[in-house]
C-alpha positions as CSV (number, residue, x, y, z in Angstrom):
1,X,119.8,25.6,117.9
2,X,121.5,22.7,119.7
3,X,121.8,24.5,123.1
4,X,119.4,23.2,125.7
5,X,116.9,25.9,126.4
6,X,115.8,27.1,129.8
7,X,112.7,29.1,130.9
8,X,114.6,32.3,130.4
9,X,114.6,33.4,126.7
10,X,117.7,32.7,124.7
11,X,118.7,35.6,122.5
12,X,121.5,35.2,120.0
13,X,124.0,37.9,119.3
14,X,123.4,41.1,117.3
15,X,119.7,41.3,118.0
16,X,117.6,44.5,118.6
17,X,114.6,44.1,120.7
18,X,112.3,47.0,121.5
19,X,108.9,46.9,123.3
20,X,109.1,43.1,123.3
21,X,107.7,40.4,125.6
22,X,109.3,37.0,125.3
23,X,107.7,33.9,126.7
24,X,109.5,31.0,128.4
25,X,111.7,28.6,126.5
26,X,111.8,31.0,123.6
27,X,114.8,31.5,121.2
28,X,115.6,34.5,119.0
29,X,118.0,33.9,116.2
30,X,121.1,36.0,115.3
31,X,120.6,39.4,113.7
32,X,116.9,39.5,114.5
33,X,114.9,42.8,115.0
34,X,111.8,42.8,117.2
35,X,109.7,45.9,117.7
36,X,106.4,45.9,119.5
37,X,106.2,42.1,119.7
38,X,104.6,39.6,122.0
39,X,106.4,36.3,121.5
40,X,104.7,33.2,122.9
41,X,106.2,30.4,125.0
42,X,108.5,27.9,123.1
43,X,108.5,29.9,119.9
44,X,111.7,30.5,118.0
45,X,113.1,32.4,115.0
46,X,115.9,31.6,112.6
47,X,118.5,34.1,111.5
48,X,117.8,37.6,110.1
49,X,114.1,37.8,111.0
50,X,112.3,41.1,111.4
51,X,109.1,41.2,113.5
52,X,107.2,44.5,114.0
53,X,103.8,45.0,115.6
54,X,103.2,41.3,115.9
55,X,101.7,38.8,118.3
56,X,103.1,35.3,118.0
57,X,101.5,32.3,119.7
58,X,103.1,29.4,121.5
59,X,105.3,26.8,119.7
60,X,105.6,28.9,116.6
61,X,108.4,27.8,114.2
62,X,109.7,30.8,112.3
63,X,112.4,30.2,109.7
64,X,115.2,32.5,108.7
65,X,114.6,35.8,107.0
66,X,110.9,35.9,107.8
67,X,109.3,39.3,107.8
68,X,106.2,39.7,110.0
69,X,104.3,42.9,110.2
70,X,106.3,45.2,107.8
71,X,105.3,48.7,108.5
72,X,103.1,50.6,106.1
73,X,103.5,53.8,104.3
74,X,100.6,56.3,103.8
75,X,99.6,55.4,100.3
76,X,96.6,57.8,100.3
77,X,98.8,60.8,100.6
78,X,100.4,62.8,97.7
79,X,103.8,61.6,98.9
80,X,104.7,58.1,100.1
81,X,108.0,59.3,101.6
82,X,108.4,59.4,105.4
83,X,109.0,63.1,105.4
84,X,105.2,63.4,105.9
85,X,105.4,61.6,109.3
86,X,109.1,61.9,110.3
87,X,108.8,65.7,109.9
88,X,111.4,66.5,112.5
89,X,114.1,64.5,110.6
90,X,114.0,67.0,107.8
91,X,113.3,70.1,109.8
92,X,109.8,70.5,108.3
93,X,108.1,70.7,111.7
94,X,108.7,70.7,115.4
95,X,106.7,67.4,115.9
96,X,106.3,64.1,114.0
97,X,103.0,62.7,112.9
98,X,102.3,60.7,116.1
99,X,98.7,59.8,115.0
100,X,100.2,58.0,112.0
101,X,102.7,56.1,114.1
102,X,100.0,55.1,116.5
103,X,97.8,53.8,113.7
104,X,100.7,51.8,112.3
105,X,101.5,50.1,115.7
106,X,97.8,49.1,115.9
107,X,98.0,47.0,112.7
108,X,99.0,43.9,114.6
109,X,99.9,40.7,112.7
110,X,98.8,37.6,114.6
111,X,100.5,34.2,114.2
112,X,98.7,31.4,116.0
113,X,100.0,28.5,118.1
114,X,102.0,25.6,116.6
115,X,102.5,27.4,113.3
116,X,105.3,27.1,110.7
117,X,106.4,30.2,108.9
118,X,108.8,29.3,106.0
119,X,112.1,30.8,105.0
120,X,111.7,34.4,103.7
121,X,108.0,34.5,104.1
122,X,106.3,37.9,104.6
123,X,103.1,38.3,106.6
124,X,101.5,41.7,106.1
125,X,100.2,43.9,108.9
126,X,96.8,43.0,110.3
127,X,96.8,39.5,108.9
128,X,95.9,36.6,111.2
129,X,97.5,33.2,110.8
130,X,95.4,30.5,112.4
131,X,96.7,27.8,114.8
132,X,98.6,24.9,113.1
133,X,98.9,26.8,109.8
134,X,101.9,26.5,107.5
135,X,103.2,29.4,105.4
136,X,105.4,28.3,102.5
137,X,108.9,29.7,101.9
138,X,108.8,33.0,100.1
139,X,105.1,33.4,100.4
140,X,103.5,36.9,100.8
141,X,100.5,36.6,103.0
142,X,98.0,39.4,102.5
143,X,94.8,37.7,103.8
144,X,93.9,35.7,106.9
145,X,94.8,32.0,107.0
146,X,92.5,29.5,108.5
147,X,93.7,27.0,111.1
148,X,95.7,24.0,109.9
149,X,95.8,25.4,106.4
150,X,98.9,25.4,104.1
151,X,99.4,28.5,102.0
152,X,102.0,29.2,99.3
153,X,102.8,31.8,96.7
154,X,102.7,35.5,96.0
155,X,100.1,36.4,97.0
156,X,99.7,33.4,99.2
157,X,96.8,31.1,98.5
158,X,95.6,27.9,100.3
159,X,96.6,24.6,98.7
160,X,95.4,22.1,101.4
161,X,94.4,21.4,104.9
162,X,96.8,19.5,107.1
163,X,93.9,17.4,108.6
164,X,90.2,16.7,108.2
165,X,87.7,19.2,109.5
166,X,86.9,16.8,112.4
167,X,90.6,16.4,113.4
168,X,91.1,20.2,113.2
169,X,88.0,20.8,115.4
170,X,89.3,18.4,118.0
171,X,92.8,19.8,118.0
172,X,91.4,23.3,118.5
173,X,89.4,22.0,121.4
174,X,92.3,20.1,123.0
175,X,94.7,23.1,122.8
176,X,97.7,21.0,123.8
177,X,99.8,24.2,123.5
178,X,98.3,25.3,126.8
179,X,99.5,22.2,128.6
180,X,102.2,22.7,131.3
181,X,105.8,21.9,130.6
182,X,105.5,18.9,132.9
183,X,102.4,17.6,131.1
184,X,104.0,17.8,127.7
185,X,107.1,16.0,129.0
186,X,104.9,13.3,130.5
187,X,102.9,12.9,127.4
188,X,105.7,13.2,124.9
189,X,105.3,9.7,123.4
190,X,101.7,10.6,122.5
191,X,103.0,13.2,120.0
192,X,104.3,10.3,117.9
193,X,100.9,8.6,117.7
194,X,98.8,8.8,114.5
195,X,96.8,12.0,114.7
196,X,93.5,10.1,115.1
197,X,94.8,8.3,118.1
198,X,96.1,11.5,119.6
199,X,92.9,13.4,119.2
200,X,90.7,10.5,120.4
201,X,92.8,10.2,123.5
202,X,92.6,13.8,124.5
203,X,89.4,15.1,123.0
204,X,86.4,14.9,125.4
205,X,83.4,13.5,123.6
206,X,80.4,15.8,123.6
207,X,82.5,19.0,123.8
């Protein structure tokens, strides 16, 4: 990832993107598969990631082999196999089960702004990852994750908050991820400040 990015998305080789919207300064790693995905500005993926039915915020850091929004099978039917919804494939019917496909595409996984999804992590359909959250490598996330929370394990459980409740509240109000490219460049040095100094500088008292 050493190439200098431009506003136009940078897509590495051997990727499959279908029904996908990519924001500015985004990067898609090699051998990625995106289907029905909104991918926010400045976000990137490592190698061999699969994202389906997902909405990714801005500045999301997604490590290699992450799986976001794996599609579901109909566990309430007598058969799990996809012959019940890919009926045409087996010559069982003249149409597929479009209602099931529609339901599946609506189970959107949301990943917030400035998040870090670790290597090989899995985020299940319909799960919401809050802004600033961290998902540990190999974790399987089956429940929503609060902002600025670190989760690990199978199933993933929270182990700590990145910051105090007051700092989190201020960061959520500042929403630096919505700053313009020019403002971030101009204020770059401030991102190296202690977190208290950063939030005190940009949080408006009384908000």
